[in-house]
XYZ file of C-alpha atoms in Angstrom:
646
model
C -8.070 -23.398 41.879
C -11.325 -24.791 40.210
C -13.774 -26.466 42.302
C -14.204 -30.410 42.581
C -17.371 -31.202 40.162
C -16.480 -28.487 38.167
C -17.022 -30.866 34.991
C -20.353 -31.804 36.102
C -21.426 -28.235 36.672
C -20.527 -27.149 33.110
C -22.130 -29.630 31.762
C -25.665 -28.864 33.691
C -25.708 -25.289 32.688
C -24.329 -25.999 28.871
C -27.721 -28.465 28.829
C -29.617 -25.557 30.841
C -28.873 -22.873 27.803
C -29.353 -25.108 25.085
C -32.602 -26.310 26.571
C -35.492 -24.230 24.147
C -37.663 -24.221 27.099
C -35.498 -22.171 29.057
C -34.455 -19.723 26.281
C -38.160 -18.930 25.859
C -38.680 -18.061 29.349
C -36.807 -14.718 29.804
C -36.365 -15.053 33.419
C -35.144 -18.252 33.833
C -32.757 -17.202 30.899
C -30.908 -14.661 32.480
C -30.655 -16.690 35.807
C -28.920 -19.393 34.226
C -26.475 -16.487 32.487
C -25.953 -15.479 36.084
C -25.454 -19.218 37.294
C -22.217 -18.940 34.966
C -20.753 -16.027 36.028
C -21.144 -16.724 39.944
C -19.122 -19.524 38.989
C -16.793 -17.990 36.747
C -15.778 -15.437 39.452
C -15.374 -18.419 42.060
C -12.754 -19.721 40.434
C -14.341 -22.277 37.913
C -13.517 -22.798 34.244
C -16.608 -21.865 31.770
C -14.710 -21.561 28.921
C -17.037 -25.310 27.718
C -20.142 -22.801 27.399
C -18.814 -19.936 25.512
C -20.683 -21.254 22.159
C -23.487 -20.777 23.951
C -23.346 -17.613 25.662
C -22.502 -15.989 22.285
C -25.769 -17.247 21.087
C -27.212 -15.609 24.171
C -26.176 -12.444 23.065
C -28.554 -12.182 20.505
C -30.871 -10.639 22.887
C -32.625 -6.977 23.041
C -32.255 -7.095 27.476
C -29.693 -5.031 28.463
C -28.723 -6.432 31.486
C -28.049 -10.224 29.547
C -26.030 -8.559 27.343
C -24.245 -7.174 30.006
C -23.455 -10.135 31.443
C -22.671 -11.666 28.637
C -20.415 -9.346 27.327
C -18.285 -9.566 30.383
C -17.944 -13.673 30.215
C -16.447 -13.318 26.467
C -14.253 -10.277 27.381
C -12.868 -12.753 30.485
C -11.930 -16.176 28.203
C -11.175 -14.112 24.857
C -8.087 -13.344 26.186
C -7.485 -16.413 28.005
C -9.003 -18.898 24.571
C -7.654 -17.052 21.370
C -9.128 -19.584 19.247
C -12.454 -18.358 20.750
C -11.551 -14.375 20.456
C -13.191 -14.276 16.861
C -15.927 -15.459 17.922
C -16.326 -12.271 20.465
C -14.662 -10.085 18.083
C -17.388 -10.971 15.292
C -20.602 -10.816 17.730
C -19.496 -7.411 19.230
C -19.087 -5.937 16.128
C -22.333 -7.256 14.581
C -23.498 -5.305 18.003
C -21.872 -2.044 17.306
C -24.402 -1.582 14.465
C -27.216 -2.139 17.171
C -29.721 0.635 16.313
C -29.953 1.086 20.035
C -27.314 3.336 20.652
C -27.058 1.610 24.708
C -26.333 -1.547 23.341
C -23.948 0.261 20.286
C -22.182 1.757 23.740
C -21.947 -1.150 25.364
C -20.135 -3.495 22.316
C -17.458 -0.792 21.909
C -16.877 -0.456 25.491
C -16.171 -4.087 25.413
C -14.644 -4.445 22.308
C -11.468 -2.258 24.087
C -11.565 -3.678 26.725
C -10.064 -6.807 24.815
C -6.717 -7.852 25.788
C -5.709 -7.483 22.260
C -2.138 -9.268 22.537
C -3.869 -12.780 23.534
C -5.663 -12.465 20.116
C -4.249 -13.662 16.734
C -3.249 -11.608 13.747
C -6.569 -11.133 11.846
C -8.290 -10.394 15.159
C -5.827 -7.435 15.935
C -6.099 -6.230 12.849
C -9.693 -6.075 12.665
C -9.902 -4.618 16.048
C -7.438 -1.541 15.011
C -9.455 -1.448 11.636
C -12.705 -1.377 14.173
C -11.457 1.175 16.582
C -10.843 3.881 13.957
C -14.703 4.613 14.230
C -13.371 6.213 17.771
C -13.734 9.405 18.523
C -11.247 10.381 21.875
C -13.031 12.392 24.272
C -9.854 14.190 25.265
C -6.218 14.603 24.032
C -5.547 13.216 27.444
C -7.729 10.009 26.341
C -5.507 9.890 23.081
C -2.149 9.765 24.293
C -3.385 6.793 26.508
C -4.865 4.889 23.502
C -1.536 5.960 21.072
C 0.486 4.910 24.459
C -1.439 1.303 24.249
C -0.891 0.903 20.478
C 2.595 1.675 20.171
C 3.524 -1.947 20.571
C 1.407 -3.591 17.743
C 3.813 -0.875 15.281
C 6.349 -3.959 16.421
C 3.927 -6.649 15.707
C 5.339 -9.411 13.614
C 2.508 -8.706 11.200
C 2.630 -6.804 8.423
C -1.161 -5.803 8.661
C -1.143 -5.329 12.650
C 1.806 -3.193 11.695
C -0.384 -0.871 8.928
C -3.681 -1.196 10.738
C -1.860 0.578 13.813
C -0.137 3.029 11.538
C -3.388 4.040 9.828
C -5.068 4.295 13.582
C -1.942 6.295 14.843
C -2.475 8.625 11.506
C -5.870 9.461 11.669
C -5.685 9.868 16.043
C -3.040 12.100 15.715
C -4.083 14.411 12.777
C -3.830 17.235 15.343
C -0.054 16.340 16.156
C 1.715 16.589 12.555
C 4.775 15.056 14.987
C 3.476 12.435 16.536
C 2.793 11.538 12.843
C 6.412 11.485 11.709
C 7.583 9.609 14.400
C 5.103 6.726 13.754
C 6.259 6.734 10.403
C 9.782 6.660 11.351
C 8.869 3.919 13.795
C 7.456 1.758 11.583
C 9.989 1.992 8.487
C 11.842 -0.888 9.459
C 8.709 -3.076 8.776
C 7.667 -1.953 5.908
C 11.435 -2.349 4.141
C 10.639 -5.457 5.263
C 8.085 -6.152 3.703
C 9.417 -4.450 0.776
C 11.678 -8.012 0.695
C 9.371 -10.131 1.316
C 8.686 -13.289 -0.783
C 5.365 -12.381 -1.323
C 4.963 -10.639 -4.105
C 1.412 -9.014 -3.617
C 2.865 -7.831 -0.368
C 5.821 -6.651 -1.789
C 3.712 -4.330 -4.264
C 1.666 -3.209 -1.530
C 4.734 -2.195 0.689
C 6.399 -0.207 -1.955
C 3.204 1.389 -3.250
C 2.787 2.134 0.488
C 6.045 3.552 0.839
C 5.789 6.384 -2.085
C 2.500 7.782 -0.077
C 4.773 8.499 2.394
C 7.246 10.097 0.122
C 5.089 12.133 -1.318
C 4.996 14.214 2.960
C 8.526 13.135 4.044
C 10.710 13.394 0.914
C 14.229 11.060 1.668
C 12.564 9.551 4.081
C 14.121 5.992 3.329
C 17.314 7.552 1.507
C 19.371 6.013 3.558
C 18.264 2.634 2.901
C 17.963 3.102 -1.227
C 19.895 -0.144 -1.984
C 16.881 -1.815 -0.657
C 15.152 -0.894 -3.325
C 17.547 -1.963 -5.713
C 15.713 -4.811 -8.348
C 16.804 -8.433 -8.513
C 16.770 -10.232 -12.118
C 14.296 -12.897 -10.629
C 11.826 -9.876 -9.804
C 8.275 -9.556 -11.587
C 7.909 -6.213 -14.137
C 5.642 -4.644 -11.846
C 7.426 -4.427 -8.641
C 10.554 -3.552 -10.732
C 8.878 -0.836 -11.663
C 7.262 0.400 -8.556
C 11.230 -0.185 -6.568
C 12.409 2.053 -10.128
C 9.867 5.107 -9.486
C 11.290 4.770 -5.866
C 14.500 4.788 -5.937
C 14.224 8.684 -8.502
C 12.700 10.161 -5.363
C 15.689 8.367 -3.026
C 18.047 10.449 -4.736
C 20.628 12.576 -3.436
C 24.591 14.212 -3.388
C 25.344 11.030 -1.455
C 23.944 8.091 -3.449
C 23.423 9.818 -7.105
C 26.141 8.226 -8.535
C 25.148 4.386 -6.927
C 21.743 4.946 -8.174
C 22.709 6.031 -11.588
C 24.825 3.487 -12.029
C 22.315 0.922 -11.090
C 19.789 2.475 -13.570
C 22.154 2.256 -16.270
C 22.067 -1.679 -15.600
C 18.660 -1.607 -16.521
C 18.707 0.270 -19.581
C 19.647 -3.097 -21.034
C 17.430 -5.311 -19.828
C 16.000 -8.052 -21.946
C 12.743 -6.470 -21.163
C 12.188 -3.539 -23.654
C 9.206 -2.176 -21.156
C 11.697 -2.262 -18.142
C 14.842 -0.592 -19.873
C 12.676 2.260 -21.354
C 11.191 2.822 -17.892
C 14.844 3.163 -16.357
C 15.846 5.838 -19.292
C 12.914 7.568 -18.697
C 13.807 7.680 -14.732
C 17.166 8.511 -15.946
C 15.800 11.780 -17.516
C 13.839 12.466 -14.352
C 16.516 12.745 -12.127
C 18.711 14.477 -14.932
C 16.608 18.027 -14.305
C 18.436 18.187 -11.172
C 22.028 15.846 -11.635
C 21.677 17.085 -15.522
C 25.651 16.610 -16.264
C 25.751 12.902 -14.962
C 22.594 12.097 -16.824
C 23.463 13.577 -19.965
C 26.430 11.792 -20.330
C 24.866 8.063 -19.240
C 21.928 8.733 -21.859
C 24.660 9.877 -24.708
C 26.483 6.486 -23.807
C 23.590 4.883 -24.309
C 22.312 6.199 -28.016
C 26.098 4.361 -28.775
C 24.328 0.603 -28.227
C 22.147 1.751 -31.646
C 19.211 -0.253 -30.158
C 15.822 0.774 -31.512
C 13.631 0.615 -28.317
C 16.693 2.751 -26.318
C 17.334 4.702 -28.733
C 13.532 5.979 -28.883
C 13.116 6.701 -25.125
C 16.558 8.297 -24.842
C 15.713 10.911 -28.151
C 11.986 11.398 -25.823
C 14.080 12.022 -22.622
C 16.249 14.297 -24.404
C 13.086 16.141 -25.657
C 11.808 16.803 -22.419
C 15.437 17.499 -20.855
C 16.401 20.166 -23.343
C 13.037 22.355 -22.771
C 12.779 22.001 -18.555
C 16.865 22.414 -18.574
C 18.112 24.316 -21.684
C 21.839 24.413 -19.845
C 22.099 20.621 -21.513
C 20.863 21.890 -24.803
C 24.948 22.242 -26.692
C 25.366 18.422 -25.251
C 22.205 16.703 -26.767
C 22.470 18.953 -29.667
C 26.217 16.814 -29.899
C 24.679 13.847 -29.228
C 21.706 13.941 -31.778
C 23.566 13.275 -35.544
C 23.180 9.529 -36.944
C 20.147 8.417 -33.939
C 17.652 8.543 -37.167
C 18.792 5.352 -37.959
C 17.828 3.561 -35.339
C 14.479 5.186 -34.776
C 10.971 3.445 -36.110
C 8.355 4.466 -33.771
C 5.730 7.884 -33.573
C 6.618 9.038 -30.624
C 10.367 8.648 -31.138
C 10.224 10.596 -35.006
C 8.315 13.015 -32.999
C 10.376 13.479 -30.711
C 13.697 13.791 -33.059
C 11.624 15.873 -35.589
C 10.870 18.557 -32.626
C 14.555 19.058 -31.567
C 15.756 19.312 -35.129
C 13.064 22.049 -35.983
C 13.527 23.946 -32.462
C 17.414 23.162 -32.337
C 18.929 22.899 -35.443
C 20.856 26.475 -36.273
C 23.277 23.947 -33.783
C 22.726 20.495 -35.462
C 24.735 20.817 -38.903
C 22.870 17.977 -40.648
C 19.519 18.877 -39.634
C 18.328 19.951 -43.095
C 19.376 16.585 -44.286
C 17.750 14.636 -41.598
C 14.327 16.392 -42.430
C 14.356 15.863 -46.015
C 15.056 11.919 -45.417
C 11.572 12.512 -43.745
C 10.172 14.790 -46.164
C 11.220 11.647 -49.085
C 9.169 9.069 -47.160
C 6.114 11.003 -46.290
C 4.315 9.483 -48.888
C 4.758 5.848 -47.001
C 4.650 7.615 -43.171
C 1.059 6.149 -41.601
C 1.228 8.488 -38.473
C -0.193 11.645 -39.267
C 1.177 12.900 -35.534
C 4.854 12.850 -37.665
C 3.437 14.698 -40.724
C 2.034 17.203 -38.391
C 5.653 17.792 -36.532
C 7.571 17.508 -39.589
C 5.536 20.560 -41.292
C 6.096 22.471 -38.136
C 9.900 21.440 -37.756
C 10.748 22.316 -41.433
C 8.868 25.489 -41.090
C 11.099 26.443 -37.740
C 14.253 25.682 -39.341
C 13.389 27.227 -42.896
C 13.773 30.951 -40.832
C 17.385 29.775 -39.424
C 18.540 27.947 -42.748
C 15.953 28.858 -45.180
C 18.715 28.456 -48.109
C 18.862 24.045 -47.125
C 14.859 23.732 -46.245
C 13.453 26.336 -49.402
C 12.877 23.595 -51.889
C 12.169 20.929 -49.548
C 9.808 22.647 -47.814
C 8.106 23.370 -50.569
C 7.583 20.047 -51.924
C 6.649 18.857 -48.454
C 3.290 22.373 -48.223
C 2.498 20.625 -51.957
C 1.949 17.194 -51.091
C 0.003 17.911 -47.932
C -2.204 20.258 -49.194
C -2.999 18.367 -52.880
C -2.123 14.998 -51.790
C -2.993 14.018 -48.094
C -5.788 12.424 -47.542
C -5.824 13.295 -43.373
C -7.451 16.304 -42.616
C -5.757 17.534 -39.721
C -2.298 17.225 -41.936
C -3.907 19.048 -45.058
C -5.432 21.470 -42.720
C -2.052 22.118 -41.092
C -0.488 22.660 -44.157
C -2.885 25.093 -45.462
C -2.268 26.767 -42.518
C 1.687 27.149 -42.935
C 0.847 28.084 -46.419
C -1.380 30.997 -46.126
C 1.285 32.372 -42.957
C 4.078 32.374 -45.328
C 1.579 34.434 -47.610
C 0.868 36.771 -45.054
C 5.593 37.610 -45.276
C 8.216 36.110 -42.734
C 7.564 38.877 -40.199
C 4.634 37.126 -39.467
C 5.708 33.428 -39.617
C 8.262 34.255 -36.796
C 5.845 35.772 -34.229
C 3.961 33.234 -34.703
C 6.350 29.790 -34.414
C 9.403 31.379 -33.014
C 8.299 30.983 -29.211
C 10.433 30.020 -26.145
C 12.770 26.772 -26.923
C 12.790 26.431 -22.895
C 10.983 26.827 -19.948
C 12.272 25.829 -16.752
C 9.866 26.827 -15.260
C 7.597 24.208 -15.820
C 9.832 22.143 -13.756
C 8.833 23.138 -10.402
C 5.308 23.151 -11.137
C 5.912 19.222 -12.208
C 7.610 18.644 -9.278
C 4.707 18.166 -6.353
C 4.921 19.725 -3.361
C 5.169 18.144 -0.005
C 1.710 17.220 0.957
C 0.518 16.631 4.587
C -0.062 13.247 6.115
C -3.672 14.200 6.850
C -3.896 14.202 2.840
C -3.916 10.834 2.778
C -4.177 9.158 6.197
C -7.468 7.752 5.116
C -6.127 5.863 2.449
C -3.566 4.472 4.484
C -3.998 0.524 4.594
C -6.130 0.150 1.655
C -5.833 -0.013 -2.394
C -5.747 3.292 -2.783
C -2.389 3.280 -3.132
C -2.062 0.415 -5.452
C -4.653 1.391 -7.779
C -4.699 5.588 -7.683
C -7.526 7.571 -6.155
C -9.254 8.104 -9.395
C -8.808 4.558 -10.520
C -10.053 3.154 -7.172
C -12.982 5.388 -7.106
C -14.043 3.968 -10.325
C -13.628 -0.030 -9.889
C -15.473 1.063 -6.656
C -18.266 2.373 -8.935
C -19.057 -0.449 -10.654
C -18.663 -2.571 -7.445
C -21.651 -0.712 -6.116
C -23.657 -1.334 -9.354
C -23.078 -5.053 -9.374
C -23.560 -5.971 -5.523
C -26.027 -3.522 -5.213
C -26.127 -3.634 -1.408
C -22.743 -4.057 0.728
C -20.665 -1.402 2.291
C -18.721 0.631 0.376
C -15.332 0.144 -0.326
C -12.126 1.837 1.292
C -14.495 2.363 4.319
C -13.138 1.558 8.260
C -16.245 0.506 9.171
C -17.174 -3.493 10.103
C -19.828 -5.376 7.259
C -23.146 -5.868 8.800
C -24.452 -8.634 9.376
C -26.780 -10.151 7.137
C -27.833 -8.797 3.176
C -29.345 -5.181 4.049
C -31.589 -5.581 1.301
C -33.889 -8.779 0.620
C -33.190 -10.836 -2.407
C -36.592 -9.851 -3.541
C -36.480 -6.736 -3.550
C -33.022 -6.118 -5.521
C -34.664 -5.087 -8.458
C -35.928 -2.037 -6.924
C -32.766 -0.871 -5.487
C -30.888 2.285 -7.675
C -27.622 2.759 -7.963
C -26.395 5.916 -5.888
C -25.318 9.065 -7.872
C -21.943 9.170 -9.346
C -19.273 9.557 -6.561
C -16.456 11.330 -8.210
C -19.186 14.188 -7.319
C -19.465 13.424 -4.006
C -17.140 11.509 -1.660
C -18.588 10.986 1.986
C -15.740 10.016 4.100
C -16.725 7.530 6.786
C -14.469 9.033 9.617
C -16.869 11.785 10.526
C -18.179 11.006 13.575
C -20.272 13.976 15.062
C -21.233 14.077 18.775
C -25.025 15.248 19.678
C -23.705 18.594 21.364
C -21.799 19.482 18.559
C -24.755 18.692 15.879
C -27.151 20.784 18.157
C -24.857 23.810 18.868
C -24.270 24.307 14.702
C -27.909 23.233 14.016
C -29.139 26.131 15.273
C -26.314 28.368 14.138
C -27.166 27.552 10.569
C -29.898 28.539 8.284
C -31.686 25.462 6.010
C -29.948 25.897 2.863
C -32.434 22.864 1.454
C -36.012 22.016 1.983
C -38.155 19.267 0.291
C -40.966 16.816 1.264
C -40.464 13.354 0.225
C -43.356 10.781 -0.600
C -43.940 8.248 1.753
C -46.785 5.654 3.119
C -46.891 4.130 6.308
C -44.105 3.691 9.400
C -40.545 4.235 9.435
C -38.446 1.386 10.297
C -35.564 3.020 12.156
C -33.194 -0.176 12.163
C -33.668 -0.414 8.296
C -33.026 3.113 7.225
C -30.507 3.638 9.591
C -28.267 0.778 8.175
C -29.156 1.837 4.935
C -27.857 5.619 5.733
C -24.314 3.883 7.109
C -23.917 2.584 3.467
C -23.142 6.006 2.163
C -21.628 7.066 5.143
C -24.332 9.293 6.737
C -24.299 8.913 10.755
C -27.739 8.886 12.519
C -27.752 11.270 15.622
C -30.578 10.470 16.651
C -33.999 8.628 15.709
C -37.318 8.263 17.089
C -38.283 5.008 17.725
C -40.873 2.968 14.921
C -44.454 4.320 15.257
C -43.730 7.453 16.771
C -45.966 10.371 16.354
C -44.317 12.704 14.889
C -41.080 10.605 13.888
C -37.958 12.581 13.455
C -34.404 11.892 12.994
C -31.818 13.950 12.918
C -28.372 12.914 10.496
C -25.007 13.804 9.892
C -22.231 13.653 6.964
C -18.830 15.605 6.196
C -17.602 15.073 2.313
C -14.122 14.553 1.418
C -13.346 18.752 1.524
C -14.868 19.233 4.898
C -18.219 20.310 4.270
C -20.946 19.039 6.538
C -24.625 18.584 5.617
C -26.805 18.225 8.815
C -30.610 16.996 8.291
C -33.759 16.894 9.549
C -36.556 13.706 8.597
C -39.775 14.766 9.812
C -43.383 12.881 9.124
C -45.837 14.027 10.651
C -49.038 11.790 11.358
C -51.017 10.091 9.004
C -49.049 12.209 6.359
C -47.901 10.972 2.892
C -44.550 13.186 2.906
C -41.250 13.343 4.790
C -40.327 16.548 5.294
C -36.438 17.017 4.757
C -34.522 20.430 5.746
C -30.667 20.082 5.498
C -28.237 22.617 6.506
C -24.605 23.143 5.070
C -21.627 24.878 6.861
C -20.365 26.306 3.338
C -22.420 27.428 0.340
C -21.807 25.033 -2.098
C -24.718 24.074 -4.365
C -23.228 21.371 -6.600
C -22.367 19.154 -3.378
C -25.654 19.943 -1.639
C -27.376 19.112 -4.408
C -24.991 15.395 -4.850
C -25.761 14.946 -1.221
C -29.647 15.357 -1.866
C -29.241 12.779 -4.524
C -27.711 9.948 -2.460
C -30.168 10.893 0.793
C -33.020 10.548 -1.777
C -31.677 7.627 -3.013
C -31.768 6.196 -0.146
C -35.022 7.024 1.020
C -36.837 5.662 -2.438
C -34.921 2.262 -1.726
C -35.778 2.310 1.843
C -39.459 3.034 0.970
C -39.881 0.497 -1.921
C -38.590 -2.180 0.108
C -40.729 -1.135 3.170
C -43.913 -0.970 0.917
């Protein structure tokens, strides 16, 4: 029960830590600080000072931040439309270059009763707590143990931003893994649902990562993934690419027939996306297929009539068991066929399959006719090659045609590749049919190329990381790029698809901007920002490595430790340890693991007075085209650090 007066005595020491007089004198500071939390333990609200005794955090004593820490982690909890406040100063702490106070802010950041806060504050507290590092599995299983209620939050990013902490805590446990993901499938079909329609995407771009380790993993649930008419094209066809990799004995024939639906939708794009997943799951259901995209040439639509002749390309060559049934299906499709890829595609079966197709002949010289008026020279390429195939099955129907065909693309073509193609066929019939054959008459099928399209199952660890950001929207490569040119135009902020916090504050003055390089290309180089190396562990494979690299690096005057060190957490290098500003010699020792698992440990050395930095950096594996990437950025660095400094 709060004491009487309690008003008046909030008010007094809210006046007492606003006064300037007082926050100049260090002393009387801190006393006041400790005035509020002999009173918070006695019972009386101080909730009415927290503004200010977040603004006494901002202090380089210990022992006030101490105490200061301990009044927000009390009415956090209690005040959640104070707990950002808390949330935002300890993290702005955590990238102290003091590594007490560093200690300290993630000590109290766990301490957080993270329930009382609201969504955004739990997730940025999960996204926070990924730069932990359990000291034992014993320590793990009591953090997993803590998180496994936020996988039930009614947040779809709590709900991820646990997932992605259970993922990367437990990459030891491949179980533990699964189970999360089982655990949390209910949200994201949920999500998958959801009115939202950037959410939606993100869900279902979400949920083929995880196919891609647990294959069927939401098979039972496939008509969740079934489209509705009102449905934007792109989430139709991210629930499409699903539902081929749902498929199986039970629910083939409900997902085929759902496909089919599509196949004549009054978007072209959409229907020749379902035909084409129609021929994907046709290499293993290849009877059911067949006959759906046979049934389909009989609507004598241009756009499906192109994909199916595409699909049956592919189908006929990974799965030549189907090759008698498309052969059946091919005769009168020419009609209804206008595009390349689609005369390609018929123009390749009739050359490599028509000793089965009885008006093949007929079907090429309707080609051969309008060659003359054909402005892809792709098709004048296939139909030389097609005519020549089927000239050594029915050489009496394709003599005289081909013929005609070798003399207008060698005297009358203007495209070189065609008239260089047909000199080509030319000079091989010279050389006698022996030779024509083992040259063009390779395999009409390989089925083996199958498996190696379909991917293998790849472990969760392959992709934790990515978890919970856009690399599953955009693709890895894709990402990696708009990241690029991110970089170059901020020039400055973290990079993306990191779990660190933003610091506080530009890192680099406005004025100096201009000096400030971009950092080397990083499709070379990928540091991953989870590496998080203790000091024992640096100093036991220090020593057990030789230097693989050793440079000095120009520089005049001191170091600024704070500066370079933030600088270095840009590109994901961790600081081990640093000797403080004007410290003779001044060392610091760094670490960094790239995306493969190599580390690069290094040693910054300037002596006194001297003009150079010494750098010696050590690799675990022998790999000169990353060491020599990882020398760019750390050089990088260093000529930004000292331009700005000078």
């Amino acid at each position: 029960m709060p004491y009487l007066g309690s008003e008046d005595v909030v008010k007094e020491l809210k006046k007492a830590l606003c006064n300037p007089h007082v926050q100049a004198d260090r002393l009387r500071y801190r006393n006041v600080i400790q005035r509020v939390i002999r009173h918070m333990t006695q019972g009386l609200d101080m909730s009415g000072v927290f503004m200010e005794m977040v603004k006494a955090s901002a202090t380089v004593d210990i022992v006030q931040k101490k105490l200061v820490y301990l009044y927000m982690c009390t009415y956090a909890p209690l005040k959640p439309d104070l707990a950002l406040l808390a949330i935002n100063t300890l993290c702005k702490d955590c990238s102290d270059p003091n590594p007490m106070v560093r200690g300290l802010a993630l000590r109290s950041m766990c301490s957080l009763r993270m329930p009382k806060l609201d969504q955004w504050g739990q997730a940025e507290v999960l996204n926070f707590l990924l730069r932990y590092q359990p000291r034992s599995e014993e320590e793990l299983f009591d953090i997993l143990n803590l998180l496994d209620s936020f996988l039930k939050s009614s947040s779809p990013g709590v709900v991820m931003g646990a997932t992605k902490l259970f993922l990367i805590l437990a990459k030891k446990f491949p179980h533990v893994q699964t189970d999360v993901l089982v655990q949390v499938k209910g949200p994201l079909l949920a999500a998958c649902s959801s009115e939202s329609r950037e959410l939606c995407f993100a869900a279902l771009c979400h949920v083929r990562q995880i196919l891609h380790s647990l294959p069927g993993h939401f098979s039972s649930h496939y008509k969740k993934f079934f489209c509705s008419y009102s449905e934007p094209h792109y989430i139709k066809l991210q629930k499409v690419e699903v539902l081929c990799e749902l498929v199986n004995d039970e629910n083939v024939q409900q997902v085929l027939e759902e496909l089919r639906g599509y196949c004549t939708d009054v978007s072209a794009d959409f229907a020749q996306a379902a035909i084409f997943a129609i021929g994907g799951i046709a290499r293993t259901y290849t009877d059911q297929c067949v006959q759906i995209l046979t049934e389909l040439l009989g609507l004598r639509q241009e756009h499906i009539t192109t994909v199916v002749v595409q699909t049956f390309r592919d189908l006929v060559w990974l799965c030549p068991q189907c090759t008698e049934a498309v052969c059946q299906a091919l005769p009168g499709c020419e009609e209804n066929i206008q595009d390349s890829e689609g005369k390609q595609a018929l123009i390749w079966l009739l050359g490599v399959h028509g000793e089965r197709i009885p008006n093949a002949p007929y079907v090429l010289e309707d080609f051969v006719e309008n060659v003359k008026s054909e402005t892809f020279p792709a098709v004048k390429m296939e139909l030389l090659t097609a005519l020549l195939r089927l000239f050594l099955s029915r050489p009496a129907e394709c003599q005289d045609m081909l013929g005609r065909l070798l003399h207008y693309c060698i005297e009358e073509e203007k495209d070189m590749a065609v008239r260089d193609r047909g000199l080509f066929y030319y000079r091989l019939l010279l050389a006698g049919i022996d030779e024509v054959k083992r040259i063009l008459c390779s395999p009409k099928s390989d089925p083996s190329l199958g498996l190696l399209e379909d991917q293998a199952e790849r472990p969760v660890n392959s992709w934790a990381s990515d978890f919970n950001t856009l690399v599953p929207v955009y693709g890895k490569a894709r990402w990696a790029t708009i990241s690029k040119y991110q970089w170059a135009e901020r020039r400055g902020p973290e990079l993306p698809n990191t779990a660190s916090f933003a610091t506080p504050g530009p890192l680099i003055p406005e004025e100096s901007k201009e000096t400030v390089q971009e950092l080397p290309d990083s499709e070379a180089l990928m540091l991953v920002p989870s590496c998080q190396l203790t000091a024992e562990y640096f100093e036991k494979t220090w020593f057990s490595l030789k230097v693989a690299h050793q440079q000095v690096f120009p520089w005049r005057g001191a170091v600024h430790p704070d500066t370079l060190q933030m600088a270095l957490q840009v590109v994901n290098i961790q600081t081990i340890a640093m000797s403080r500003a004007g410290a003779h010699p001044w060392k610091a020792y760094l670490g960094a693991q790239d995306d493969t698992g190599c580390l690069f440990l290094t040693e910054l050395l300037l002596e006194p007075e001297s003009s150079e930095m010494q750098i010696s950096v050590k690799q675990n594996e022998p790999r000169t085209e990353t060491l020599n990437s990882f020398i760019s950025v750390l050089e990088t660095v260093l000529g930004t650090i000292g331009d700005i400094k000078s």
